[in-house]
XYZ file of C-alpha atoms in Angstrom:
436
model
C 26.795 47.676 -2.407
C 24.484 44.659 -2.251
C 24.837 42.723 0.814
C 24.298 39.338 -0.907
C 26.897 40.277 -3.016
C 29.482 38.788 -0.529
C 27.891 35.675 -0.677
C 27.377 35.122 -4.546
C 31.216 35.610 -4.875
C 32.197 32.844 -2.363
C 29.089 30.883 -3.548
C 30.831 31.079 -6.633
C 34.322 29.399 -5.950
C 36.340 27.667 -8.070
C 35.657 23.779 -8.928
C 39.123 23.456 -7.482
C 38.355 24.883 -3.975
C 35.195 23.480 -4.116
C 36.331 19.778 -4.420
C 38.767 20.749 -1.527
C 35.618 21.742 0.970
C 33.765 18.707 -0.002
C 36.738 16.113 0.250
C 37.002 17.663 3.634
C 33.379 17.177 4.270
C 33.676 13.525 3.370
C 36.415 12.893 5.699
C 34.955 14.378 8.139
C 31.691 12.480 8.096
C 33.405 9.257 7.608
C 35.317 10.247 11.090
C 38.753 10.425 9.411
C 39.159 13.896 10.863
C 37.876 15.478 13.987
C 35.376 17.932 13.803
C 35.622 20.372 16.278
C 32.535 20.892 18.055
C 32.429 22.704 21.384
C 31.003 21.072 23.986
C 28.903 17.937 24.012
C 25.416 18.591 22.881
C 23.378 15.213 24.091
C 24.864 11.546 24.441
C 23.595 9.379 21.527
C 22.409 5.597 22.603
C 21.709 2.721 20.836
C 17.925 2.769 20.527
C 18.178 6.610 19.140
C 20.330 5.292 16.292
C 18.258 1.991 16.075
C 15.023 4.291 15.565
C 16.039 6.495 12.993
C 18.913 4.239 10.495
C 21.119 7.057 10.170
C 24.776 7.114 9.773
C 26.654 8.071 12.862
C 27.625 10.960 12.438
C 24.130 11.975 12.347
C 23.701 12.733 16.410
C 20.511 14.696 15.863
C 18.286 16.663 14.068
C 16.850 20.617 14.068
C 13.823 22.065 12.832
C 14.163 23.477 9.957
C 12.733 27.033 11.394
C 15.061 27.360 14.113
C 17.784 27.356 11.580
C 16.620 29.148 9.043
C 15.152 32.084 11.206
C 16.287 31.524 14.435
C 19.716 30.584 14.643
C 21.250 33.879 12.626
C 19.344 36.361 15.852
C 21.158 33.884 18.759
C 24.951 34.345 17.783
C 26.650 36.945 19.697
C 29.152 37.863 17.565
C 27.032 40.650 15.279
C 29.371 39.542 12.297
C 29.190 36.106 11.908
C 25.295 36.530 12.460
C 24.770 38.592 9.273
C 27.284 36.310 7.002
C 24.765 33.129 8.326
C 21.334 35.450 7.849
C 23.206 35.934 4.314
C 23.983 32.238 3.561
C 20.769 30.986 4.796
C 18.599 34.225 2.270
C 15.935 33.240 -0.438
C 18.255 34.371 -3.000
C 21.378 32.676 -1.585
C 20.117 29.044 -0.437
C 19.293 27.890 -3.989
C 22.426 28.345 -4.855
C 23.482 24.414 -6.210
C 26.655 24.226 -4.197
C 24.963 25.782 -1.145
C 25.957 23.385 2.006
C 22.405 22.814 2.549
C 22.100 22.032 -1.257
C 20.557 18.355 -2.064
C 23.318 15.777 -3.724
C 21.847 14.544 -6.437
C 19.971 14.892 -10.314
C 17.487 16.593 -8.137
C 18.306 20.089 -7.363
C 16.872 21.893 -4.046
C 17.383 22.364 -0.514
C 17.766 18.787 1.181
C 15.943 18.155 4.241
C 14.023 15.565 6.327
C 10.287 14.798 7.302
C 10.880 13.648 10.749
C 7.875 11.093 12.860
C 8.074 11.690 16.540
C 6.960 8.786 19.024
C 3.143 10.738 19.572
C 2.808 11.103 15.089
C 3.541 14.398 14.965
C 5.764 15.153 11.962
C 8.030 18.317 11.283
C 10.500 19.388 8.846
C 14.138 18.948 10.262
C 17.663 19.744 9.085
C 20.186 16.840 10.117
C 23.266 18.103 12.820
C 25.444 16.875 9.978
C 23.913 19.472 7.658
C 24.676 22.439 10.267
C 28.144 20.901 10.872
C 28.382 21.113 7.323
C 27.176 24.701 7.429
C 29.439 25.824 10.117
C 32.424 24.705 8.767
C 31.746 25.647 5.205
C 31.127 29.313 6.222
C 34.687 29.226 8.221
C 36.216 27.646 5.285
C 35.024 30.275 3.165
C 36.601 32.733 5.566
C 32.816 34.006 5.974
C 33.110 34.084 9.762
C 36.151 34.514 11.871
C 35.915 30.838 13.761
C 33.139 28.244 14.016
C 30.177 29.141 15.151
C 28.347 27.842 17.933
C 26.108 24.673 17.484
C 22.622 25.440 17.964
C 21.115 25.292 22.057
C 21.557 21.840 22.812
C 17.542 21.333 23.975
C 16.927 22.372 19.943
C 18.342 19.074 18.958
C 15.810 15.914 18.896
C 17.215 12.931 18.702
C 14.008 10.217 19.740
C 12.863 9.994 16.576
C 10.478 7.486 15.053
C 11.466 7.637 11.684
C 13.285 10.160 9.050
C 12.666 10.693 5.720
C 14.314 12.429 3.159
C 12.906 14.939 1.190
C 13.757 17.957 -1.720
C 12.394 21.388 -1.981
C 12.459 23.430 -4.653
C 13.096 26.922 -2.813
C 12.467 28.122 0.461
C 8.493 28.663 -0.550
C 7.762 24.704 -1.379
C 9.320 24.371 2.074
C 7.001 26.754 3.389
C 3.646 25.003 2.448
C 5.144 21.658 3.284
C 5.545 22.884 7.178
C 1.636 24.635 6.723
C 0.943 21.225 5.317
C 2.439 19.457 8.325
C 0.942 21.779 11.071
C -2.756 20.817 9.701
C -1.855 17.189 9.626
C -0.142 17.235 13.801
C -3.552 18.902 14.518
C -5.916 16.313 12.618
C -3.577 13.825 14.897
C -4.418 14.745 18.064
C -8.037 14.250 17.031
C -7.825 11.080 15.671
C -5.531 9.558 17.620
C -6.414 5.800 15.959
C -4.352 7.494 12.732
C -1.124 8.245 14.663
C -1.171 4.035 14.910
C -2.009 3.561 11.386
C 0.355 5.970 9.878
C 3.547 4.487 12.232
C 2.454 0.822 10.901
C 2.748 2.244 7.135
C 6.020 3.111 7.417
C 7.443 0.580 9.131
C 5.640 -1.723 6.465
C 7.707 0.522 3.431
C 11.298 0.384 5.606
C 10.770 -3.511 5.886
C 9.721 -4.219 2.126
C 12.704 -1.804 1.255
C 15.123 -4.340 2.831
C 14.367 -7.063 0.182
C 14.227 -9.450 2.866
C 12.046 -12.868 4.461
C 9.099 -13.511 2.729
C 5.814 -11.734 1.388
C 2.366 -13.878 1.134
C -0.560 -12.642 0.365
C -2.825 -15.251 1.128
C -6.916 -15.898 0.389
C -9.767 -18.601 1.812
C -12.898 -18.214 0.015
C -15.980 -19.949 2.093
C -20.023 -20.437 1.316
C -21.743 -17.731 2.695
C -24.504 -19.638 4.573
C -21.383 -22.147 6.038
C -17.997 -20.667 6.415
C -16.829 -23.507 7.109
C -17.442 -24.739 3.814
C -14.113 -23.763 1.973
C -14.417 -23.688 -1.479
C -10.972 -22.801 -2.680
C -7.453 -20.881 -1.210
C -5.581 -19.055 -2.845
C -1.928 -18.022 -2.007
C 0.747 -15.631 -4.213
C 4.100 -15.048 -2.353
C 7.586 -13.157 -3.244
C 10.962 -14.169 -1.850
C 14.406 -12.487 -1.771
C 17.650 -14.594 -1.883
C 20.551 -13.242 -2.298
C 18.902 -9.870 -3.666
C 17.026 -11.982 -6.364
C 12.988 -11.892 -6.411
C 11.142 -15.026 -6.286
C 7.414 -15.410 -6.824
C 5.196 -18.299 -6.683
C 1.042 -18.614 -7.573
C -0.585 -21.259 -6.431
C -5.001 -21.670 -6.742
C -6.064 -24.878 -4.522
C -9.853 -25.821 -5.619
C -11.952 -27.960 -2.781
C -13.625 -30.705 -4.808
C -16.178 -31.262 -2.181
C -17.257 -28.298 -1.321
C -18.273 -27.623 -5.518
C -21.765 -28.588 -4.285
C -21.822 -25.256 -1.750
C -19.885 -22.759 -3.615
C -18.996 -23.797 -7.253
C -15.478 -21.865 -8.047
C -15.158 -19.468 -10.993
C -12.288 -20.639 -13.048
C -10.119 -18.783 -15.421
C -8.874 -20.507 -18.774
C -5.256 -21.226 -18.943
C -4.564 -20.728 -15.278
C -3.156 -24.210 -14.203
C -5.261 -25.153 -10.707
C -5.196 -27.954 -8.446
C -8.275 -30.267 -7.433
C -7.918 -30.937 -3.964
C -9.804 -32.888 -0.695
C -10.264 -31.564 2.167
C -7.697 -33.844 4.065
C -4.970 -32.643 1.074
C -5.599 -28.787 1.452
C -5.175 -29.652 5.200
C -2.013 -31.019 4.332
C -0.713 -28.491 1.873
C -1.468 -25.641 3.995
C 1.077 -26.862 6.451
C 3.297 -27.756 4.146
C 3.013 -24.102 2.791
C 3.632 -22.538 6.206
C 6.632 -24.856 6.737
C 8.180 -24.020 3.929
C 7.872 -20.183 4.264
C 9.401 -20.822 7.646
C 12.690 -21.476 5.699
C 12.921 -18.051 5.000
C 12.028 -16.014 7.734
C 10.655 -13.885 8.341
C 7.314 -14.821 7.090
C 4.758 -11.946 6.786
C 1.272 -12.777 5.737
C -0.938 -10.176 3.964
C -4.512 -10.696 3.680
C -7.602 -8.278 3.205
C -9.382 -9.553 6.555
C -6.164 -10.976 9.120
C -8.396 -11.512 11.754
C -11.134 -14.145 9.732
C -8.067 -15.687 8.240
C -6.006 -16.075 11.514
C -9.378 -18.110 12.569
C -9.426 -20.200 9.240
C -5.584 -21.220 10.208
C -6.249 -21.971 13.664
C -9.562 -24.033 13.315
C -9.965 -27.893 13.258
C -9.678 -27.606 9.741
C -5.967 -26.711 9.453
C -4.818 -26.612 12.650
C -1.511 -24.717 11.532
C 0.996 -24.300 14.348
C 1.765 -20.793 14.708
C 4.065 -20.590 17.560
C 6.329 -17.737 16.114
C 3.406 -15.030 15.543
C 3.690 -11.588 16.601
C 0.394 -9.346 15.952
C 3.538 -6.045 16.085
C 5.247 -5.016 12.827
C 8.810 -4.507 14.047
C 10.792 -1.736 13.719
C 13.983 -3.304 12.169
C 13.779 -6.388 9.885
C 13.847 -10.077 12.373
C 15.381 -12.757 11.541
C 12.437 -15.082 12.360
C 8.244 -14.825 13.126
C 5.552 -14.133 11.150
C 3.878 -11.134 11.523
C 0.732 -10.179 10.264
C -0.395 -7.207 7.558
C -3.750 -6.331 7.314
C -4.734 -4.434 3.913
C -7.287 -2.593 4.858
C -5.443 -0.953 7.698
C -2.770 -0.064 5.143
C -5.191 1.403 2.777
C -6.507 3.270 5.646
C -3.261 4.972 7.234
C -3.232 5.998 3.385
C -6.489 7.869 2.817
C -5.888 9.144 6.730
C -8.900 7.362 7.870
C -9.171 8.039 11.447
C -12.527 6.623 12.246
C -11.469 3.415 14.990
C -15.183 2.055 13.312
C -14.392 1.875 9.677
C -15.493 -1.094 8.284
C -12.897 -3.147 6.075
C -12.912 -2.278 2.574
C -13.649 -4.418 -0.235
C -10.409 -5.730 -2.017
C -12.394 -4.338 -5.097
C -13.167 -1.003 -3.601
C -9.261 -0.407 -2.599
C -7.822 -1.986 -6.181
C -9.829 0.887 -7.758
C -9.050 3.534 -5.954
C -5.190 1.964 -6.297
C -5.976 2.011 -9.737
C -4.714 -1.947 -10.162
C -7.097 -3.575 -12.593
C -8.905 -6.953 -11.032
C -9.207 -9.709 -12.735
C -12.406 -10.518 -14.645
C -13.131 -13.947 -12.857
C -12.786 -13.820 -8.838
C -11.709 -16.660 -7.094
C -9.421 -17.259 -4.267
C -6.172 -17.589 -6.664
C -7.030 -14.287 -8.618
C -8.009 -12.293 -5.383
C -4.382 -12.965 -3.932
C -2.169 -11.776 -6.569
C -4.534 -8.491 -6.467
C -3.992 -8.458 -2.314
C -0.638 -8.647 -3.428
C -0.438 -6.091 -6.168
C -2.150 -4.150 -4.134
C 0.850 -4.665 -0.898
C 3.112 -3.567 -3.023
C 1.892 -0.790 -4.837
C 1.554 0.734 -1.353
C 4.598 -0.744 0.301
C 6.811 0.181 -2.515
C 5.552 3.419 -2.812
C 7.001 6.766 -1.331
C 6.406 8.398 2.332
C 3.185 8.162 3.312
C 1.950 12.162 3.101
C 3.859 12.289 -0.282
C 2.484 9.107 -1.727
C -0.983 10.002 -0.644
C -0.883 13.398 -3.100
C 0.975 12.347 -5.747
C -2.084 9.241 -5.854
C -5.242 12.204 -5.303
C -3.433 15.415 -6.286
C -7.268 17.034 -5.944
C -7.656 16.137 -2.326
C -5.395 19.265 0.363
C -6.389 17.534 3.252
C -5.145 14.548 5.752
C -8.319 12.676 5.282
C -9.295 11.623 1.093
C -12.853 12.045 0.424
C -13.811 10.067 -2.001
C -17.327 10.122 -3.367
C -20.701 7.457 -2.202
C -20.462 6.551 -5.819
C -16.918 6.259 -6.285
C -15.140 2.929 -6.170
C -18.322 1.454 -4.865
C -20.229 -1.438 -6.790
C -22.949 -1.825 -5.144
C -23.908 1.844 -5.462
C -26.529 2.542 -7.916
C -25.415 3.997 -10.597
C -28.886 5.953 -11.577
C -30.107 6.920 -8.375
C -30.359 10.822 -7.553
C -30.399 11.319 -11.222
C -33.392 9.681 -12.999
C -36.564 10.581 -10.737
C -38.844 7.634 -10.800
C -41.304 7.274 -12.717
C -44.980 8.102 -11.530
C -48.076 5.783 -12.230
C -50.758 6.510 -14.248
């Protein structure tokens, strides 16, 4: 007889009884009913629940090896062991109403990419999920009780940040945890990324929340006198009420024309400014975004234009700046987003000395087209473009090979020649040419 054969036959219940399990599964998440448990695994706090935004009856989460392969050989009772080494087989978990089976158009096994406080990242089943497993196999009268819950010490719950992800069969999950291991290791030698990679995400869960205010903002200066402004340029998106608001605005220094003559687009309205207005109407700007904080500014050098702000020649009062992304979304600040960085946690650039890149270089390598004629005004709706490609993008190991499917490890290569400019495009090839 084949021992899976067990399985497929209560894998294949009736839509009837299946609605039943999974009605009873929804009450019991919601907390309607009582689940019975055992005894207490851990005691949940506030800042656990804080750190990961899960629902509460999410105490916890396992790796996904301890249940898969290690939880079957732990159970005393012989029985119930094989039924769970059954349930949790190749051939049985891609079952589509498998407990462990993703909700959704997508099918798969569900299960989470989990960021612990040092960057290390692992695959992890949710405690609901094996709560869900547990009772599903007594249910199924596939075990004569509930099994026990997992060795307390196997459930983490400090964790970072969780995110969701689908595989395909056990396999995909396989190369994903390989995948994984290589990346904890390139960690602990660059260290600098573990910052990086923590500032990503928190930059995607606070965009996600459609909330505050995001401007990308742009001083361009003569390069023999940066204090020579020529023109700023500032392009900003609001949320209110869960409705998107942008704004474009190009301010044009009509003294400084002398130093650093602007290039101008046609069609794109612009506004002729002195020096004592674009004072003014920089503080207006900031005063205005203050209405809906939280404010956060994105810029392709933070630093330079932090100084700019702070000089004699604004003087903008910044009294509720915090150089710290936060973890949930404030209600007031503004908080500062370097591009660059971003671009870097991306490619898994661990190198603390890495010089900023270009907004051109990152744009192509983004693939976002850049407008023609650069000015301040043009280069902040690409700073912006650029944000939000990034921001709105999915989890940071996932987003980084769907963007360079060609490039297996942590760290992109990219070529001397590639997205670079200034590189010439002839030399190596052509040999030069020798004199007579």
């Amino acid at each position: 007889m084949n021992v899976y054969r067990s399985v497929r036959l209560h894998l294949g219940i009736s839509a009837s009884l299946h609605r039943l399990v999974s009605a009873l599964v929804r009450f019991l998440k919601k907390g309607v009913v009582a689940l019975p448990t055992g005894p207490t695994l851990v005691h949940s706090s506030s800042e656990t629940a804080a750190s990961v935004s899960q629902p509460s009856w999410i105490r916890g989460f396992y790796r996904c090896t301890d249940i898969l392969y290690q939880y079957h050989p732990s159970l005393k009772n012989t029985r119930d062991a094989v039924q769970l080494q059954k349930i949790l087989s190749y051939n049985a978990i891609l079952h589509p109403r498998h407990p462990l089976a993703a909700e959704g158009p997508i099918p798969g096994i569900q299960a989470y990419i989990g960021t612990f406080h040092d960057g290390q990242a692992r695959l992890l089943f949710s405690s609901a999920q094996v709560e869900y497993l547990r009772y599903w196999l007594f249910s199924m009268r596939l075990t004569e009780g509930l099994i026990p819950l997992p060795y307390s010490d196997c459930m983490f719950v400090d964790v970072t940040s969780v995110s969701p992800i689908v595989f395909e069969n056990p396999a995909a999950l396989s190369i994903t945890s390989k995948k994984l291991g290589r990346m904890n290791q390139y960690l602990k030698e660059k260290p600098v990324l573990v910052g990086r990679r923590f500032m990503f995400e928190r930059v995607r869960a606070l965009w996600t929340a459609k909330r505050g205010v995001w401007c990308a903002l742009n001083l361009s200066a003569w390069e023999l006198d940066h204090t020579a402004i020529s023109d700023v340029g500032w392009s900003l998106t609001c949320w209110e009420d869960a409705s998107e608001s942008t704004q474009r605005t190009h301010l044009v220094v009509k003294e400084n024309q002398a130093y650093k003559k602007t290039d101008l687009q046609d069609d794109v309205e612009i506004e002729m400014v002195t020096k004592t207005t674009l004072k003014r109407k920089i503080n207006d700007l900031f005063s205005e975004l203050g209405d809906h904080a939280p404010v956060f500014l994105v810029s392709n050098d933070s630093k330079g234009d932090l100084k700019y702000l702070q000089s004699n020649a604004f003087q903008v009062p910044l009294p509720d700046l915090v150089h710290e992304l936060p973890s949930v979304m404030p209600t007031s600040g503004i908080f500062l987003i370097d591009l660059p960085e971003l671009f870097n946690a991306l490619t898994g650039s661990g190198d603390p000395n890495t010089d900023n890149h270009s907004l051109e270089y990152i744009c192509k390598h983004l693939k976002i087209p850049c407008c023609g004629v650069r000015n301040a005004g043009t280069d902040a709706e690409s700073i912006l473009q650029a944000f939000r490609c990034m921001a709105s993008g999915p989890q940071l190991d996932i987003q980084r090979e769907q963007r360079w499917p060609d490039q297996t490890e942590v760290h992109v290569q990219f070529k001397a020649w590639d997205g670079n400019p200034k590189y010439a495009d002839l030399e190596g090839i052509i040999p030069p040419v020798k004199s007579c």
